[in-house]
mmCIF file of C-alpha atoms and ligand atoms in Angstrom:
data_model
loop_
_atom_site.group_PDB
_atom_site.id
_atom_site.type_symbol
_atom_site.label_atom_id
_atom_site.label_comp_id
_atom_site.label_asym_id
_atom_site.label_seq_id
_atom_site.Cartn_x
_atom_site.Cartn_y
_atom_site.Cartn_z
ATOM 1 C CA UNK A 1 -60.484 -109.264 23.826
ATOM 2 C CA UNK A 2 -57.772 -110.499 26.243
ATOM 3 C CA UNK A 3 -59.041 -112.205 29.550
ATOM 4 C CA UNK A 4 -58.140 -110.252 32.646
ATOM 5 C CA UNK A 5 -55.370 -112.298 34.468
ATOM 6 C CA UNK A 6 -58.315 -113.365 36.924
ATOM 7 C CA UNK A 7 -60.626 -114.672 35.071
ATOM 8 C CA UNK A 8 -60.123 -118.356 34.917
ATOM 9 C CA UNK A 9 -59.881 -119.327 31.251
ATOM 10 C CA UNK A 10 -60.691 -122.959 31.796
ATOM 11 C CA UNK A 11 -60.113 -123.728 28.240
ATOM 12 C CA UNK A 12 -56.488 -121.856 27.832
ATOM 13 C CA UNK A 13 -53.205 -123.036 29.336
ATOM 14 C CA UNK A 14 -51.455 -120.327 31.337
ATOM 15 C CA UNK A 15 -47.598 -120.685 32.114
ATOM 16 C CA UNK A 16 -46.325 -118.097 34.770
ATOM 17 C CA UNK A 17 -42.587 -117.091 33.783
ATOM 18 C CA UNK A 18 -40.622 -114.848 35.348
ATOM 19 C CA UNK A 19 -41.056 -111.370 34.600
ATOM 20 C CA UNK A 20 -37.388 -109.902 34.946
ATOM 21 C CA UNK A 21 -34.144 -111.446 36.164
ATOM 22 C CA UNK A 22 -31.834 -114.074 35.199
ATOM 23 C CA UNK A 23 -34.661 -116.765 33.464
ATOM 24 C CA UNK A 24 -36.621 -114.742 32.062
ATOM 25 C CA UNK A 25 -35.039 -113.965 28.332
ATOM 26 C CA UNK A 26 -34.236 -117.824 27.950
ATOM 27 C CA UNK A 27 -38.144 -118.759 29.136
ATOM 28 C CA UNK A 28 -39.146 -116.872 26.452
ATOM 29 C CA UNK A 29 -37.061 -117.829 23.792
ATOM 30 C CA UNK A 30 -37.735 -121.432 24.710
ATOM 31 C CA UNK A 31 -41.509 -121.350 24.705
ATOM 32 C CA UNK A 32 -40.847 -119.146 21.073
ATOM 33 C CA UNK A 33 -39.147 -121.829 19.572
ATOM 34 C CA UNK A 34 -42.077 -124.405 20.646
ATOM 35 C CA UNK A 35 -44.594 -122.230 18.209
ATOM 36 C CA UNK A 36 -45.610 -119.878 21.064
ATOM 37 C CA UNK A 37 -46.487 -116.381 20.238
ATOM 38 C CA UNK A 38 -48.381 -113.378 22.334
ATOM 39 C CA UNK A 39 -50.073 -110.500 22.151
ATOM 40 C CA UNK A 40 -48.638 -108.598 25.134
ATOM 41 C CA UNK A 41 -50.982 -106.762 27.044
ATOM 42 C CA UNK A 42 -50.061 -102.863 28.519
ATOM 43 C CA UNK A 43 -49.585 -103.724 32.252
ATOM 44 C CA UNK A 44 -46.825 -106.124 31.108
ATOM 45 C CA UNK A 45 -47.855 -109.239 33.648
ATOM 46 C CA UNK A 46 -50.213 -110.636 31.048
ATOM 47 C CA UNK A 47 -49.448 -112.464 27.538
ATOM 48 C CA UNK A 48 -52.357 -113.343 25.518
ATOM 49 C CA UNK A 49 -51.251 -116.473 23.312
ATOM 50 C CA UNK A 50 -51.806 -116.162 19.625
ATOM 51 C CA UNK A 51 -50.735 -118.464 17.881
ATOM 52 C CA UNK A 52 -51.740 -121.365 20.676
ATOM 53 C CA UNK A 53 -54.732 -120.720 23.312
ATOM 54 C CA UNK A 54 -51.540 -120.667 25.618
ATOM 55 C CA UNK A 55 -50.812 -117.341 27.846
ATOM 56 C CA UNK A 56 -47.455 -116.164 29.862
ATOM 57 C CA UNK A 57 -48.561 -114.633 33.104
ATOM 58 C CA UNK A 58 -45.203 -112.617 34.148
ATOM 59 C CA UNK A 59 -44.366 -112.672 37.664
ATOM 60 C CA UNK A 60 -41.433 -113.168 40.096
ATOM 61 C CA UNK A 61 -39.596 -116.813 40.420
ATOM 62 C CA UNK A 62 -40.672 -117.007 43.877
ATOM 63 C CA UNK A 63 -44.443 -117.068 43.737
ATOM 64 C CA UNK A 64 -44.411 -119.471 40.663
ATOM 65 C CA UNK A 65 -44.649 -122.272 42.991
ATOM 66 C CA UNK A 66 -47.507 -121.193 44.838
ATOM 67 C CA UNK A 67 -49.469 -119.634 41.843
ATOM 68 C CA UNK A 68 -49.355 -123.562 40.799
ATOM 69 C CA UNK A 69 -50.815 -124.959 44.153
ATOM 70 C CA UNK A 70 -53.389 -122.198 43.586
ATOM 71 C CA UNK A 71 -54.740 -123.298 40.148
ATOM 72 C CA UNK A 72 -53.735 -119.888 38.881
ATOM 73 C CA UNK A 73 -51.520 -120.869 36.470
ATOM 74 C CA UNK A 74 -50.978 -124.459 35.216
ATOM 75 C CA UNK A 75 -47.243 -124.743 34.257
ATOM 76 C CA UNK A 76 -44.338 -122.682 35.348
ATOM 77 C CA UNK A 77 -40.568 -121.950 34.306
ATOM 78 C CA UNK A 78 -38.687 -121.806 37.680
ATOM 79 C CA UNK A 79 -35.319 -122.402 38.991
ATOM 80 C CA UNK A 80 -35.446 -125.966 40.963
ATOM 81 C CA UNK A 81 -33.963 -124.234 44.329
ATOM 82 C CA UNK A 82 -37.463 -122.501 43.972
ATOM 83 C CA UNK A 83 -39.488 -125.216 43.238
ATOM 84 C CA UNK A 84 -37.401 -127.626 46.203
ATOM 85 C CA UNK A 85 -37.421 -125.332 49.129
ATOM 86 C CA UNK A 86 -41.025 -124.245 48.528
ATOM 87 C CA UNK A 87 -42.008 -128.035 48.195
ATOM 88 C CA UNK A 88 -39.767 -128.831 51.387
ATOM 89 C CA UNK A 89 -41.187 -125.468 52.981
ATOM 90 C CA UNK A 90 -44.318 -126.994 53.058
ATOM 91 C CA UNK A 91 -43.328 -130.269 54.310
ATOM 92 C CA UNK A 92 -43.703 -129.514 58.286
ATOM 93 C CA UNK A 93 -47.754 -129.645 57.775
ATOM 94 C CA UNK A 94 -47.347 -132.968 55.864
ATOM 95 C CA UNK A 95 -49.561 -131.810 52.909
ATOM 96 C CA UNK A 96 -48.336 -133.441 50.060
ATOM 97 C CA UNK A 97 -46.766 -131.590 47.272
ATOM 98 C CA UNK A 98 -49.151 -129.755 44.657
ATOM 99 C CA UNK A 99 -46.507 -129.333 42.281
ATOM 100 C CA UNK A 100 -43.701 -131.068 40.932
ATOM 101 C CA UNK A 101 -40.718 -130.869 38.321
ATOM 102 C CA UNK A 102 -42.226 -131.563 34.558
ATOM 103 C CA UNK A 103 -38.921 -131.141 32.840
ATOM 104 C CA UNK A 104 -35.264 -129.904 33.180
ATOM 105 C CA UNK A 105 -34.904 -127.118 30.932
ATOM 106 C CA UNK A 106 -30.872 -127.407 30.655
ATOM 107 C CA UNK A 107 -30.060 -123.277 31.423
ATOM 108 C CA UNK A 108 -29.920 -121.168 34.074
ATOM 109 C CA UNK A 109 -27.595 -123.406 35.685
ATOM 110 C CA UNK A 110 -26.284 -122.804 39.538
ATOM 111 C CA UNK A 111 -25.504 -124.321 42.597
ATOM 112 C CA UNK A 112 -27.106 -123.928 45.989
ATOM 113 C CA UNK A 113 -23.785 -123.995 47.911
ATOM 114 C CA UNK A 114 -22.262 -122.975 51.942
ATOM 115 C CA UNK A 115 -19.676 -120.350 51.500
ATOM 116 C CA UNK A 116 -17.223 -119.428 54.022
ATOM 117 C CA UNK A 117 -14.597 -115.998 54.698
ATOM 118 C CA UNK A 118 -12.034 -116.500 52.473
ATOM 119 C CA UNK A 119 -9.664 -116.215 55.666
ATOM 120 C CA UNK A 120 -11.525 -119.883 56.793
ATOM 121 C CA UNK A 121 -9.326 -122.916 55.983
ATOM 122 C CA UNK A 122 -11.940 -125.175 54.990
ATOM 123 C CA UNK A 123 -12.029 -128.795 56.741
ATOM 124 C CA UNK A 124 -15.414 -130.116 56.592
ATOM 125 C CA UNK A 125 -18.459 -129.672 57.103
ATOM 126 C CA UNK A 126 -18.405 -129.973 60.635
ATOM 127 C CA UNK A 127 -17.034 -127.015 61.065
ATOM 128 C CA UNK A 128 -20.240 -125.496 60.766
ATOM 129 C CA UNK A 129 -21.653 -126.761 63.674
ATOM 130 C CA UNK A 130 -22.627 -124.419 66.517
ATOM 131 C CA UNK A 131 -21.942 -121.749 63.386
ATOM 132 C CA UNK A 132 -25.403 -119.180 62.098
ATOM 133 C CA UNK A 133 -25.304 -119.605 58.401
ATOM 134 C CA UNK A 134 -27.053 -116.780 56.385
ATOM 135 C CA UNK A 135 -29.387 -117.792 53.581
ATOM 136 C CA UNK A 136 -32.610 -117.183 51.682
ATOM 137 C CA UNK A 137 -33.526 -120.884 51.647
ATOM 138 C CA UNK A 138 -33.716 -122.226 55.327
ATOM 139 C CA UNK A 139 -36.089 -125.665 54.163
ATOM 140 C CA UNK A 140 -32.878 -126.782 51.355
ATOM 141 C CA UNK A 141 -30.330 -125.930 54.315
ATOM 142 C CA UNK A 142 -31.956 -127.136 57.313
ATOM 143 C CA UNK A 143 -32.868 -130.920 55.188
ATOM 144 C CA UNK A 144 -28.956 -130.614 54.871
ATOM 145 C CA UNK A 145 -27.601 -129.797 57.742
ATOM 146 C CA UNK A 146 -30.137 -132.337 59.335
ATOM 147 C CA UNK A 147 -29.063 -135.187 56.738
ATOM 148 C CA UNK A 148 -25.341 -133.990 57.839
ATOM 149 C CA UNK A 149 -26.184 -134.268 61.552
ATOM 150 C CA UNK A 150 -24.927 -130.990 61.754
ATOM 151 C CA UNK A 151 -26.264 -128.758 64.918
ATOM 152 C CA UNK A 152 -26.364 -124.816 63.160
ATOM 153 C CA UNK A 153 -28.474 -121.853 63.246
ATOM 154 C CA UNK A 154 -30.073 -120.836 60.681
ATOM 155 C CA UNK A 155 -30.547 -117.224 59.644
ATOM 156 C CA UNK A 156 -33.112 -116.416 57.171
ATOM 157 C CA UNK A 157 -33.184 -113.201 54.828
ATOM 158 C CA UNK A 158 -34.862 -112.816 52.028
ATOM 159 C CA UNK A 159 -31.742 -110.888 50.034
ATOM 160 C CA UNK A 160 -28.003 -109.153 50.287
ATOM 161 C CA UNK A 161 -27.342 -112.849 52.123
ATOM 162 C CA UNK A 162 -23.554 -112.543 50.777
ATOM 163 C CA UNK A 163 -23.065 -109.153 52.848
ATOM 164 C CA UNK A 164 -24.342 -110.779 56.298
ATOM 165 C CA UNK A 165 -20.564 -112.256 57.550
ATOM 166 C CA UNK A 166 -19.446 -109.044 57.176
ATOM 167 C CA UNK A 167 -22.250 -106.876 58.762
ATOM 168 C CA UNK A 168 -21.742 -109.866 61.504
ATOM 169 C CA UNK A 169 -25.177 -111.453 61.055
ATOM 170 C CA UNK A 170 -23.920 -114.266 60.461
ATOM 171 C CA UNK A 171 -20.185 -116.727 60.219
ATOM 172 C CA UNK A 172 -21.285 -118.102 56.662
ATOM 173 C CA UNK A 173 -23.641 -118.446 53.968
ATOM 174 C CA UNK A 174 -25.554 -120.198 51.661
ATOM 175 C CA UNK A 175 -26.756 -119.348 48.151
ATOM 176 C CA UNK A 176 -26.784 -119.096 44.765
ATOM 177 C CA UNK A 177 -23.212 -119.439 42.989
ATOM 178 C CA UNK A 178 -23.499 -118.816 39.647
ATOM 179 C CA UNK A 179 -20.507 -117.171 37.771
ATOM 180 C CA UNK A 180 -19.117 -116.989 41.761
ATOM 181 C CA UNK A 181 -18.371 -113.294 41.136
ATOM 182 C CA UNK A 182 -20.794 -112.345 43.694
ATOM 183 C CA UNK A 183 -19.272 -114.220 46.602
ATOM 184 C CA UNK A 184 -15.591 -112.788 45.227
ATOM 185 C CA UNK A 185 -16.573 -109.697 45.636
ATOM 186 C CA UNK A 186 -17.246 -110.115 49.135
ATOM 187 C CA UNK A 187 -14.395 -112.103 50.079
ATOM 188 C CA UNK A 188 -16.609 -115.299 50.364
ATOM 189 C CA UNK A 189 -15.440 -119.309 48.953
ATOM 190 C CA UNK A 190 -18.198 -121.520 48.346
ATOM 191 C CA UNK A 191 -16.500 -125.055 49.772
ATOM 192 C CA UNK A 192 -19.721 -127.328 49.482
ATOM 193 C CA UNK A 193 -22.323 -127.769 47.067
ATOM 194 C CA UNK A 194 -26.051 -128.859 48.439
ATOM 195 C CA UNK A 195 -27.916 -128.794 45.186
ATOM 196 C CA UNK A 196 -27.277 -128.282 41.299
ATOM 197 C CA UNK A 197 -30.271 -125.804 40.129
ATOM 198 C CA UNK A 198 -31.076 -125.036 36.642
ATOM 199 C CA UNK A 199 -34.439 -124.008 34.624
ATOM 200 C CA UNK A 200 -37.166 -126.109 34.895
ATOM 201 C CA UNK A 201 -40.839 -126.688 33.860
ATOM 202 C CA UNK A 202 -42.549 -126.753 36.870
ATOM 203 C CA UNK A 203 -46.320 -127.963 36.805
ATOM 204 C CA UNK A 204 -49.103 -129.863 39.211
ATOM 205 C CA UNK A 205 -48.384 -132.707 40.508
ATOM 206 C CA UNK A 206 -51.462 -133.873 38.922
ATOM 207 C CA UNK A 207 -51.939 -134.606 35.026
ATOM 208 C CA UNK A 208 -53.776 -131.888 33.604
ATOM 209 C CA UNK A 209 -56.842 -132.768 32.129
ATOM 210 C CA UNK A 210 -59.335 -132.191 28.842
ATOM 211 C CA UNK A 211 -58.088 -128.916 27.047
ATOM 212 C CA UNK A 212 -55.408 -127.593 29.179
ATOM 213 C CA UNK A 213 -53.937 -131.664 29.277
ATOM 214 C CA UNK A 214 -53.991 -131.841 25.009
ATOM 215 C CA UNK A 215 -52.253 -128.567 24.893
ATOM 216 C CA UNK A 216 -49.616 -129.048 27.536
ATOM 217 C CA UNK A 217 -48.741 -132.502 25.862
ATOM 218 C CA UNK A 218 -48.508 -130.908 22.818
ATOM 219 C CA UNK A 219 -45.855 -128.130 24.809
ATOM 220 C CA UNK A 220 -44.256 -130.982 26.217
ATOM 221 C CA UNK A 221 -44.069 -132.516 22.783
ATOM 222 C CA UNK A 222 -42.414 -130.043 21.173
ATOM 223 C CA UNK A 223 -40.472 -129.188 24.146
ATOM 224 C CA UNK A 224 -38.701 -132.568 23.864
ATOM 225 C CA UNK A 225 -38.134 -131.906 20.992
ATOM 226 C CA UNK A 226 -36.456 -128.279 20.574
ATOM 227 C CA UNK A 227 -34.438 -129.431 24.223
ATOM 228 C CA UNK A 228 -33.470 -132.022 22.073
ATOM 229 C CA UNK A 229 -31.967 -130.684 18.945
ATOM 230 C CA UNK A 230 -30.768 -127.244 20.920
ATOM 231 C CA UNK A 231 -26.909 -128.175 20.682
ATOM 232 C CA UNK A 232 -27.879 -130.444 17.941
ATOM 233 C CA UNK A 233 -26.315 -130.024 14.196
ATOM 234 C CA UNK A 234 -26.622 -132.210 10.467
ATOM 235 C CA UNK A 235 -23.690 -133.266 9.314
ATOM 236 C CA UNK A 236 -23.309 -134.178 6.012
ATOM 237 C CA UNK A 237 -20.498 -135.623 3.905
ATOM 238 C CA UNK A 238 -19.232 -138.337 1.366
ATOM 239 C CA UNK A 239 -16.755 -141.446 1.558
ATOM 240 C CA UNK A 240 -15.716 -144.106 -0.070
ATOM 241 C CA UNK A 241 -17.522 -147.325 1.479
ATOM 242 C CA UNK A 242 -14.402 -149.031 3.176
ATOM 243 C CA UNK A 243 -13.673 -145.876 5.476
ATOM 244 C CA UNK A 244 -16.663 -146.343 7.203
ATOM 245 C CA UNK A 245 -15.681 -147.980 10.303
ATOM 246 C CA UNK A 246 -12.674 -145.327 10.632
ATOM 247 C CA UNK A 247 -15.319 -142.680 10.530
ATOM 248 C CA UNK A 248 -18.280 -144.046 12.811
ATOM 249 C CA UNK A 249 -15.976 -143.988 15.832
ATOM 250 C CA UNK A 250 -15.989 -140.378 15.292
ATOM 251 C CA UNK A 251 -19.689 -140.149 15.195
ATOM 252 C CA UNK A 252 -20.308 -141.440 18.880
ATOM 253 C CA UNK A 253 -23.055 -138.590 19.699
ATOM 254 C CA UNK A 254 -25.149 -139.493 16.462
ATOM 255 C CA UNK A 255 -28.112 -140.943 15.444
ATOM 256 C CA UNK A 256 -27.607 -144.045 13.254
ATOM 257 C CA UNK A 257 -26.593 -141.933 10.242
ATOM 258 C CA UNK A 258 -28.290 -141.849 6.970
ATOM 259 C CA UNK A 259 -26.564 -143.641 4.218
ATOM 260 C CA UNK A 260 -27.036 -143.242 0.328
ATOM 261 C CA UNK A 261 -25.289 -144.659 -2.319
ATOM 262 C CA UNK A 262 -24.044 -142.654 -4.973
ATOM 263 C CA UNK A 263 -24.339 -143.193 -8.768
ATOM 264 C CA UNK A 264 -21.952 -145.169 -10.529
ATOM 265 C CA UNK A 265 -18.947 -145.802 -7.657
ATOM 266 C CA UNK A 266 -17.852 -147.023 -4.574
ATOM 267 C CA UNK A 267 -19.432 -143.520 -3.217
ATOM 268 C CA UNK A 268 -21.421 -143.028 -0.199
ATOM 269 C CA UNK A 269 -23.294 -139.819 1.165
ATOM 270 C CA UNK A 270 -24.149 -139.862 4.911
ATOM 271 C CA UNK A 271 -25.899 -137.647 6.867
ATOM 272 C CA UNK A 272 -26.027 -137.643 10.522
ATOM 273 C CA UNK A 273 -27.506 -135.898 13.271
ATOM 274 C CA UNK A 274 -25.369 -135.298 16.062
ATOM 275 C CA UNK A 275 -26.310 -133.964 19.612
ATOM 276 C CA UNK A 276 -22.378 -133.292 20.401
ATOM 277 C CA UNK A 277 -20.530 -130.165 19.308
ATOM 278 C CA UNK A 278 -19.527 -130.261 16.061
ATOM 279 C CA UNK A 279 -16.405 -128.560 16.076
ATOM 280 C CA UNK A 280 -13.442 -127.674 13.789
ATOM 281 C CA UNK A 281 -11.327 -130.459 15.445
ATOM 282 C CA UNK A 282 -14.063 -133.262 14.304
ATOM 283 C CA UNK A 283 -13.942 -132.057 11.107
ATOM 284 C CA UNK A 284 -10.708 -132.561 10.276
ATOM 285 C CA UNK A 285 -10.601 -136.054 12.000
ATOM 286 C CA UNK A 286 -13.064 -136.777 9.815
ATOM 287 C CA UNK A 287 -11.512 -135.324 6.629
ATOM 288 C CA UNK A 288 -8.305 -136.957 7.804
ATOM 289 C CA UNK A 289 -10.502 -140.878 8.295
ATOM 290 C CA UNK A 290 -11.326 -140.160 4.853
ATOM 291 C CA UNK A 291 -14.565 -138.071 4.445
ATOM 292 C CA UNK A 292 -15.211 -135.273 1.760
ATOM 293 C CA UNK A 293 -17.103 -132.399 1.453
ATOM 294 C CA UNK A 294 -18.309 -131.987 4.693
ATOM 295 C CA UNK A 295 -21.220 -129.648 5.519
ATOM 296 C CA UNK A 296 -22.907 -128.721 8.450
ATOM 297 C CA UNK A 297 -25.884 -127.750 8.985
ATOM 298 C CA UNK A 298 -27.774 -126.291 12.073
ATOM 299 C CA UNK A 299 -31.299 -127.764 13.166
ATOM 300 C CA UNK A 300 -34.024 -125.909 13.546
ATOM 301 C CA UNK A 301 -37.019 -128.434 14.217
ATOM 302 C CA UNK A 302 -37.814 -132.002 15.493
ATOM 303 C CA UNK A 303 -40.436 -134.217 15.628
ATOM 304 C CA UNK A 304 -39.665 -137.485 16.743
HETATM 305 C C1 PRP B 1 -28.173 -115.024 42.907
HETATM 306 C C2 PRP B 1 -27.493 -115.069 44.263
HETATM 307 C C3 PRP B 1 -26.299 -114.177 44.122
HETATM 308 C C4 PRP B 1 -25.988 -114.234 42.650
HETATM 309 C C5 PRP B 1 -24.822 -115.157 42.377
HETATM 310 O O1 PRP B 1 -29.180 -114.090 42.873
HETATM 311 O O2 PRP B 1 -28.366 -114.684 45.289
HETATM 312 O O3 PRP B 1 -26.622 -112.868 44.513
HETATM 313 O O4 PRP B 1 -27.143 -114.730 41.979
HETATM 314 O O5 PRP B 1 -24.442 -115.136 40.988
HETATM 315 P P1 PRP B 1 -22.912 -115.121 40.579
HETATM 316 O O6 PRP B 1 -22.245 -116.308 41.185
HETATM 317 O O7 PRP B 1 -22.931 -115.212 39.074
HETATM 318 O O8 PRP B 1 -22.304 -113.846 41.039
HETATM 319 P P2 PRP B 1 -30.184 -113.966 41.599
HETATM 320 O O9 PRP B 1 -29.643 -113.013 40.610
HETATM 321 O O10 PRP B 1 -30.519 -115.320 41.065
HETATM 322 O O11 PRP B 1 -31.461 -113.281 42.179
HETATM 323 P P3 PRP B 1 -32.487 -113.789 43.310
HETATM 324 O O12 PRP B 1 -31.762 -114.773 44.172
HETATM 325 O O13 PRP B 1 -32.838 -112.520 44.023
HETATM 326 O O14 PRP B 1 -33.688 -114.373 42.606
HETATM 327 ZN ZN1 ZN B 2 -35.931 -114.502 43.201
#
């Protein structure tokens, strides 16, 4: 039997992800490829873990933050813009922060940025003072402007921010850029950039501790790993022994490479892990410095 969502299931570690939108394919995958599997329950917010004593709870970005604060889950996959302007939300009744940034989960990327008409010829940010700037995160924008010594008004709505210049709600704007096709489309630029968001693993700000603190080291664990070896790919080849240091050079984004001699000759197979791309262009470098019989090989665990 699955445990309703509100019982507390002291012994189980429950990570709140969100439940549709831009993060929440690439949570999922991520958490799959740390050993994670789930039974998924018919209203669709719950996910009992089977293979670990480790649910999903599916909800939207925005309450992730608090849902940690509350105890009601432990970890949480969030964008950082979340996690920041909820932290900095908070900061006017000087509690401290409950919750904090475990990891950076390296997708999702964006930027938190001011966009202006296109018709504005950009000089600074100055020009924004005595200017009402649109946006959905007032606590990242106000620390800015503040740090800036900029004078604006802030307008906060909670969505459609990119449509307020032109309903005359506001002169400019600030939020998510991603692909920038949304501010395009309504004849927005972005011109300054007030934080670079992406994925992360949000959690208390506090260890976690007995059960719930082994398993989430053991996440965390395997988490380093799989971040680790995610653009990561084997490489193996042979040369002859004096090409070495012509080939090495080309191996900058490797792990001290494996070396073995072969039987009988001046032979040497090598096998190295590298965390750059390995692309068509290497190869041939390679081939060209003298390797042979290059493979490669993608990774699909790591333990370190
Ligand atoms: C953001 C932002 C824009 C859009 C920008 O919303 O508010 O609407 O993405 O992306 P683009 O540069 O690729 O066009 P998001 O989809 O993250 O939803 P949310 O802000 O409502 O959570
Ligand atoms: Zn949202």
């Amino acid at each position: 039997m699955s445990p309703s969502p509100n019982t507390p299931a002291r012994d189980r570690l429950r990570i709140a992800i969100q439940k549709s939108g831009r993060l929440a394919e690439p949570a999922r995958a991520l958490l799959a490829s740390c050993g994670l599997s789930w039974r998924e329950s018919r209203d669709r917010l719950f996910c009992y873990g089977e293979s670990l004593p480790i649910d999903l709870l599916l909800v939207r970005d925005d309450d992730i933050p608090g849902l940690i604060d509350q105890g009601v889950c432990d970890l949480g996959v969030v964008g950082r813009n979340v996690l920041l302007e909820q932290d900095r939300g908070r900061g006017g009744n000087g509690a401290a922060p409950t919750f904090r940034e475990w990891r950076a989960l390296g997708f999702g990327g964006c930027r938190l940025s001011i966009a202006v008409p296109d018709s504005w010829e950009w000089q600074g940010a100055q020009q924004l003072a005595g200017r009402r700037i649109a946006t959905s995160y007032p606590a990242l924008l106000g620390q800015w402007l503040q740090e800036q010594g900029i004078a604006a008004d802030i307008v906060m709505l909670s969505g459609s921010v990119e449509i307020a210049p032109r309903l005359g709600q506001a002169d400019a704007i600030c939020d998510l850029v991603s692909s920038g096709a949304t501010l395009a489309a309504n004849q927005l630029k972005p011109v300054q950039t007030i934080l670079e968001s992406e994925a992360v693993l949000a959690g208390p700000a506090h260890e976690l501790d007995s059960v719930r603190g082994e398993l989430a080291e053991l996440l965390l664990r395997r988490l380093d790993g799989a971040l680790r070896i995610r653009h990561s790919k084997l490489l193996l080849f042979q040369a002859p022994r004096r090409v070495l240091p012509d080939l090495l050079p080309l191996l900058p984004d490797a792990e001290a490479p494996t070396v073995m001699r072969l039987d009988d000759n001046d032979d040497l197979a090598l096998q190295a892990l590298c965390h750059g791309a390995v692309t068509w262009q290497r190869l041939e470098e390679l081939k060209r410095a003298g390797a042979r019989g290059l493979m490669v090989l993608p990774v699909e665990g790591m333990l370190a």
